[in-house]
Amino acid sequence: PYHDLIVKAVSTMERCIEDIRVWMKKNKLKLNDSKTEVIVFGSKQNLRTVGEIRVRIGNAEICPTPTVRNLGVHYDQQLSMECHVRTVCHNVHMHLCRISRIR
């Protein structure tokens, strides 16, 4: 039964993406299949039970990634924000080093 729910969820998501594609085409926009990413959110235990998922977006078949970026925010599968915090800390450190060199 759990596998059937996953298949149904993927199918529903694919139909939603196709509806978005139609809307975008009507509004003279284009969905870039190769830049589209998919992520599955859940606890570590839930993610282990999901297994392999492939989402068809246009002509591309996309596998979920462990992290995605949207509007400059990095999200991971558990929504822990560790990846985003690590990226922000790295950028801040880099800018502080540049500022110290200017001084």
PDB file of N, CA and C in Angstrom, residues 2-63:
ATOM      1  N   TYR A   2       2.024   1.242   0.700  1.00  0.00           N
ATOM      2  CA  TYR A   2       2.879   2.426   0.775  1.00  0.00           C
ATOM      3  C   TYR A   2       3.456   2.758  -0.586  1.00  0.00           C
ATOM      4  N   HIS A   3       3.849   1.723  -1.336  1.00  0.00           N
ATOM      5  CA  HIS A   3       4.387   1.911  -2.681  1.00  0.00           C
ATOM      6  C   HIS A   3       3.330   2.546  -3.588  1.00  0.00           C
ATOM      7  N   ASP A   4       2.085   2.120  -3.451  1.00  0.00           N
ATOM      8  CA  ASP A   4       0.998   2.679  -4.261  1.00  0.00           C
ATOM      9  C   ASP A   4       0.806   4.165  -3.980  1.00  0.00           C
ATOM     10  N   LEU A   5       0.966   4.557  -2.723  1.00  0.00           N
ATOM     11  CA  LEU A   5       0.836   5.977  -2.364  1.00  0.00           C
ATOM     12  C   LEU A   5       1.935   6.805  -3.019  1.00  0.00           C
ATOM     13  N   ILE A   6       3.135   6.270  -3.043  1.00  0.00           N
ATOM     14  CA  ILE A   6       4.258   6.978  -3.660  1.00  0.00           C
ATOM     15  C   ILE A   6       4.023   7.116  -5.159  1.00  0.00           C
ATOM     16  N   VAL A   7       3.602   6.043  -5.809  1.00  0.00           N
ATOM     17  CA  VAL A   7       3.327   6.085  -7.243  1.00  0.00           C
ATOM     18  C   VAL A   7       2.232   7.106  -7.533  1.00  0.00           C
ATOM     19  N   LYS A   8       1.195   7.133  -6.714  1.00  0.00           N
ATOM     20  CA  LYS A   8       0.098   8.088  -6.902  1.00  0.00           C
ATOM     21  C   LYS A   8       0.594   9.525  -6.694  1.00  0.00           C
ATOM     22  N   ALA A   9       1.440   9.738  -5.694  1.00  0.00           N
ATOM     23  CA  ALA A   9       1.966  11.077  -5.426  1.00  0.00           C
ATOM     24  C   ALA A   9       2.834  11.569  -6.578  1.00  0.00           C
ATOM     25  N   VAL A  10       3.684  10.693  -7.115  1.00  0.00           N
ATOM     26  CA  VAL A  10       4.539  11.066  -8.249  1.00  0.00           C
ATOM     27  C   VAL A  10       3.682  11.377  -9.466  1.00  0.00           C
ATOM     28  N   SER A  11       2.684  10.572  -9.702  1.00  0.00           N
ATOM     29  CA  SER A  11       1.784  10.792 -10.840  1.00  0.00           C
ATOM     30  C   SER A  11       1.048  12.133 -10.707  1.00  0.00           C
ATOM     31  N   THR A  12       0.576  12.435  -9.517  1.00  0.00           N
ATOM     32  CA  THR A  12      -0.106  13.711  -9.268  1.00  0.00           C
ATOM     33  C   THR A  12       0.839  14.876  -9.478  1.00  0.00           C
ATOM     34  N   MET A  13       2.079  14.733  -9.011  1.00  0.00           N
ATOM     35  CA  MET A  13       3.066  15.797  -9.183  1.00  0.00           C
ATOM     36  C   MET A  13       3.376  16.012 -10.665  1.00  0.00           C
ATOM     37  N   GLU A  14       3.491  14.938 -11.424  1.00  0.00           N
ATOM     38  CA  GLU A  14       3.764  15.056 -12.857  1.00  0.00           C
ATOM     39  C   GLU A  14       2.623  15.777 -13.578  1.00  0.00           C
ATOM     40  N   ARG A  15       1.378  15.482 -13.193  1.00  0.00           N
ATOM     41  CA  ARG A  15       0.235  16.180 -13.797  1.00  0.00           C
ATOM     42  C   ARG A  15       0.231  17.656 -13.432  1.00  0.00           C
ATOM     43  N   CYS A  16       0.569  17.974 -12.186  1.00  0.00           N
ATOM     44  CA  CYS A  16       0.649  19.381 -11.762  1.00  0.00           C
ATOM     45  C   CYS A  16       1.728  20.125 -12.550  1.00  0.00           C
ATOM     46  N   ILE A  17       2.868  19.492 -12.730  1.00  0.00           N
ATOM     47  CA  ILE A  17       3.963  20.122 -13.479  1.00  0.00           C
ATOM     48  C   ILE A  17       3.539  20.338 -14.921  1.00  0.00           C
ATOM     49  N   GLU A  18       2.804  19.394 -15.493  1.00  0.00           N
ATOM     50  CA  GLU A  18       2.330  19.563 -16.871  1.00  0.00           C
ATOM     51  C   GLU A  18       1.330  20.726 -16.953  1.00  0.00           C
ATOM     52  N   ASP A  19       0.471  20.867 -15.935  1.00  0.00           N
ATOM     53  CA  ASP A  19      -0.451  22.013 -15.891  1.00  0.00           C
ATOM     54  C   ASP A  19       0.326  23.330 -15.809  1.00  0.00           C
ATOM     55  N   ILE A  20       1.386  23.333 -15.027  1.00  0.00           N
ATOM     56  CA  ILE A  20       2.230  24.534 -14.911  1.00  0.00           C
ATOM     57  C   ILE A  20       2.883  24.828 -16.255  1.00  0.00           C
ATOM     58  N   ARG A  21       3.352  23.790 -16.934  1.00  0.00           N
ATOM     59  CA  ARG A  21       3.976  23.960 -18.246  1.00  0.00           C
ATOM     60  C   ARG A  21       2.987  24.591 -19.234  1.00  0.00           C
ATOM     61  N   VAL A  22       1.730  24.122 -19.244  1.00  0.00           N
ATOM     62  CA  VAL A  22       0.704  24.672 -20.135  1.00  0.00           C
ATOM     63  C   VAL A  22       0.459  26.141 -19.804  1.00  0.00           C
ATOM     64  N   TRP A  23       0.330  26.449 -18.505  1.00  0.00           N
ATOM     65  CA  TRP A  23       0.098  27.841 -18.096  1.00  0.00           C
ATOM     66  C   TRP A  23       1.271  28.729 -18.526  1.00  0.00           C
ATOM     67  N   MET A  24       2.487  28.240 -18.316  1.00  0.00           N
ATOM     68  CA  MET A  24       3.665  29.025 -18.685  1.00  0.00           C
ATOM     69  C   MET A  24       3.711  29.263 -20.189  1.00  0.00           C
ATOM     70  N   LYS A  25       3.370  28.242 -20.968  1.00  0.00           N
ATOM     71  CA  LYS A  25       3.388  28.392 -22.421  1.00  0.00           C
ATOM     72  C   LYS A  25       2.370  29.437 -22.870  1.00  0.00           C
ATOM     73  N   LYS A  26       1.189  29.429 -22.250  1.00  0.00           N
ATOM     74  CA  LYS A  26       0.162  30.429 -22.575  1.00  0.00           C
ATOM     75  C   LYS A  26       0.639  31.836 -22.256  1.00  0.00           C
ATOM     76  N   ASN A  27       1.494  31.963 -21.253  1.00  0.00           N
ATOM     77  CA  ASN A  27       2.002  33.270 -20.825  1.00  0.00           C
ATOM     78  C   ASN A  27       3.398  33.556 -21.366  1.00  0.00           C
ATOM     79  N   LYS A  28       3.750  32.837 -22.443  1.00  0.00           N
ATOM     80  CA  LYS A  28       5.018  33.041 -23.149  1.00  0.00           C
ATOM     81  C   LYS A  28       6.245  32.854 -22.255  1.00  0.00           C
ATOM     82  N   LEU A  29       6.155  31.861 -21.370  1.00  0.00           N
ATOM     83  CA  LEU A  29       7.272  31.496 -20.504  1.00  0.00           C
ATOM     84  C   LEU A  29       7.677  30.062 -20.828  1.00  0.00           C
ATOM     85  N   LYS A  30       8.871  29.673 -20.387  1.00  0.00           N
ATOM     86  CA  LYS A  30       9.348  28.329 -20.669  1.00  0.00           C
ATOM     87  C   LYS A  30       9.900  27.679 -19.409  1.00  0.00           C
ATOM     88  N   LEU A  31       9.468  26.473 -19.147  1.00  0.00           N
ATOM     89  CA  LEU A  31      10.000  25.686 -18.035  1.00  0.00           C
ATOM     90  C   LEU A  31      11.231  24.949 -18.544  1.00  0.00           C
ATOM     91  N   ASN A  32      12.377  25.208 -17.934  1.00  0.00           N
ATOM     92  CA  ASN A  32      13.628  24.592 -18.355  1.00  0.00           C
ATOM     93  C   ASN A  32      13.763  23.225 -17.678  1.00  0.00           C
ATOM     94  N   ASP A  33      13.484  22.176 -18.440  1.00  0.00           N
ATOM     95  CA  ASP A  33      13.496  20.810 -17.887  1.00  0.00           C
ATOM     96  C   ASP A  33      14.837  20.446 -17.274  1.00  0.00           C
ATOM     97  N   SER A  34      15.931  20.835 -17.934  1.00  0.00           N
ATOM     98  CA  SER A  34      17.252  20.425 -17.460  1.00  0.00           C
ATOM     99  C   SER A  34      17.661  21.131 -16.168  1.00  0.00           C
ATOM    100  N   LYS A  35      17.036  22.254 -15.846  1.00  0.00           N
ATOM    101  CA  LYS A  35      17.377  22.964 -14.612  1.00  0.00           C
ATOM    102  C   LYS A  35      16.397  22.686 -13.480  1.00  0.00           C
ATOM    103  N   THR A  36      15.377  21.902 -13.760  1.00  0.00           N
ATOM    104  CA  THR A  36      14.361  21.602 -12.758  1.00  0.00           C
ATOM    105  C   THR A  36      14.883  20.521 -11.818  1.00  0.00           C
ATOM    106  N   GLU A  37      14.673  20.727 -10.525  1.00  0.00           N
ATOM    107  CA  GLU A  37      15.121  19.761  -9.522  1.00  0.00           C
ATOM    108  C   GLU A  37      13.935  19.266  -8.710  1.00  0.00           C
ATOM    109  N   VAL A  38      14.086  18.081  -8.165  1.00  0.00           N
ATOM    110  CA  VAL A  38      13.066  17.471  -7.319  1.00  0.00           C
ATOM    111  C   VAL A  38      13.727  17.076  -6.012  1.00  0.00           C
ATOM    112  N   ILE A  39      13.018  17.304  -4.908  1.00  0.00           N
ATOM    113  CA  ILE A  39      13.522  16.879  -3.605  1.00  0.00           C
ATOM    114  C   ILE A  39      12.373  16.236  -2.832  1.00  0.00           C
ATOM    115  N   VAL A  40      12.681  15.224  -2.052  1.00  0.00           N
ATOM    116  CA  VAL A  40      11.692  14.568  -1.203  1.00  0.00           C
ATOM    117  C   VAL A  40      12.015  14.945   0.232  1.00  0.00           C
ATOM    118  N   PHE A  41      11.056  15.549   0.920  1.00  0.00           N
ATOM    119  CA  PHE A  41      11.246  15.950   2.308  1.00  0.00           C
ATOM    120  C   PHE A  41      10.711  14.875   3.243  1.00  0.00           C
ATOM    121  N   GLY A  42      11.400  14.671   4.358  1.00  0.00           N
ATOM    122  CA  GLY A  42      10.935  13.717   5.356  1.00  0.00           C
ATOM    123  C   GLY A  42      12.003  13.462   6.404  1.00  0.00           C
ATOM    124  N   SER A  43      11.650  12.670   7.375  1.00  0.00           N
ATOM    125  CA  SER A  43      12.623  12.291   8.391  1.00  0.00           C
ATOM    126  C   SER A  43      13.562  11.248   7.783  1.00  0.00           C
ATOM    127  N   LYS A  44      14.686  10.993   8.441  1.00  0.00           N
ATOM    128  CA  LYS A  44      15.633  10.001   7.929  1.00  0.00           C
ATOM    129  C   LYS A  44      14.973   8.635   7.785  1.00  0.00           C
ATOM    130  N   GLN A  45      14.126   8.273   8.750  1.00  0.00           N
ATOM    131  CA  GLN A  45      13.446   6.981   8.708  1.00  0.00           C
ATOM    132  C   GLN A  45      12.489   6.913   7.523  1.00  0.00           C
ATOM    133  N   ASN A  46      11.709   7.973   7.298  1.00  0.00           N
ATOM    134  CA  ASN A  46      10.757   7.982   6.184  1.00  0.00           C
ATOM    135  C   ASN A  46      11.476   7.952   4.841  1.00  0.00           C
ATOM    136  N   LEU A  47      12.576   8.680   4.735  1.00  0.00           N
ATOM    137  CA  LEU A  47      13.299   8.735   3.465  1.00  0.00           C
ATOM    138  C   LEU A  47      13.880   7.381   3.089  1.00  0.00           C
ATOM    139  N   ARG A  48      14.242   6.567   4.081  1.00  0.00           N
ATOM    140  CA  ARG A  48      14.775   5.230   3.798  1.00  0.00           C
ATOM    141  C   ARG A  48      13.716   4.332   3.168  1.00  0.00           C
ATOM    142  N   THR A  49      12.457   4.537   3.525  1.00  0.00           N
ATOM    143  CA  THR A  49      11.385   3.676   3.022  1.00  0.00           C
ATOM    144  C   THR A  49      10.875   4.107   1.651  1.00  0.00           C
ATOM    145  N   VAL A  50      11.233   5.296   1.211  1.00  0.00           N
ATOM    146  CA  VAL A  50      10.711   5.805  -0.066  1.00  0.00           C
ATOM    147  C   VAL A  50      11.283   5.042  -1.247  1.00  0.00           C
ATOM    148  N   GLY A  51      12.564   4.788  -1.253  1.00  0.00           N
ATOM    149  CA  GLY A  51      13.184   4.076  -2.363  1.00  0.00           C
ATOM    150  C   GLY A  51      13.429   4.988  -3.558  1.00  0.00           C
ATOM    151  N   GLU A  52      13.597   4.365  -4.733  1.00  0.00           N
ATOM    152  CA  GLU A  52      13.895   5.107  -5.961  1.00  0.00           C
ATOM    153  C   GLU A  52      12.644   5.789  -6.497  1.00  0.00           C
ATOM    154  N   ILE A  53      12.772   7.078  -6.776  1.00  0.00           N
ATOM    155  CA  ILE A  53      11.685   7.848  -7.378  1.00  0.00           C
ATOM    156  C   ILE A  53      12.251   8.536  -8.606  1.00  0.00           C
ATOM    157  N   ARG A  54      11.490   8.534  -9.675  1.00  0.00           N
ATOM    158  CA  ARG A  54      11.855   9.272 -10.879  1.00  0.00           C
ATOM    159  C   ARG A  54      10.628  10.062 -11.305  1.00  0.00           C
ATOM    160  N   VAL A  55      10.835  11.346 -11.543  1.00  0.00           N
ATOM    161  CA  VAL A  55       9.738  12.223 -11.938  1.00  0.00           C
ATOM    162  C   VAL A  55       9.980  12.661 -13.371  1.00  0.00           C
ATOM    163  N   ARG A  56       8.983  12.470 -14.220  1.00  0.00           N
ATOM    164  CA  ARG A  56       9.094  12.885 -15.618  1.00  0.00           C
ATOM    165  C   ARG A  56       8.623  14.319 -15.738  1.00  0.00           C
ATOM    166  N   ILE A  57       9.537  15.165 -16.228  1.00  0.00           N
ATOM    167  CA  ILE A  57       9.238  16.577 -16.455  1.00  0.00           C
ATOM    168  C   ILE A  57       9.558  16.851 -17.914  1.00  0.00           C
ATOM    169  N   GLY A  58       8.524  16.984 -18.727  1.00  0.00           N
ATOM    170  CA  GLY A  58       8.730  17.150 -20.164  1.00  0.00           C
ATOM    171  C   GLY A  58       9.396  15.916 -20.714  1.00  0.00           C
ATOM    172  N   ASN A  59      10.557  16.086 -21.356  1.00  0.00           N
ATOM    173  CA  ASN A  59      11.310  14.958 -21.906  1.00  0.00           C
ATOM    174  C   ASN A  59      12.365  14.434 -20.944  1.00  0.00           C
ATOM    175  N   ALA A  60      12.503  15.070 -19.797  1.00  0.00           N
ATOM    176  CA  ALA A  60      13.539  14.689 -18.832  1.00  0.00           C
ATOM    177  C   ALA A  60      12.951  13.808 -17.733  1.00  0.00           C
ATOM    178  N   GLU A  61      13.755  12.854 -17.289  1.00  0.00           N
ATOM    179  CA  GLU A  61      13.386  12.037 -16.137  1.00  0.00           C
ATOM    180  C   GLU A  61      14.339  12.416 -15.014  1.00  0.00           C
ATOM    181  N   ILE A  62      13.792  12.941 -13.935  1.00  0.00           N
ATOM    182  CA  ILE A  62      14.613  13.542 -12.884  1.00  0.00           C
ATOM    183  C   ILE A  62      14.535  12.706 -11.613  1.00  0.00           C
ATOM    184  N   CYS A  63      15.706  12.453 -11.032  1.00  0.00           N
ATOM    185  CA  CYS A  63      15.799  11.777  -9.735  1.00  0.00           C
ATOM    186  C   CYS A  63      15.898  12.850  -8.651  1.00  0.00           C
TER     187      CYS A  63
END
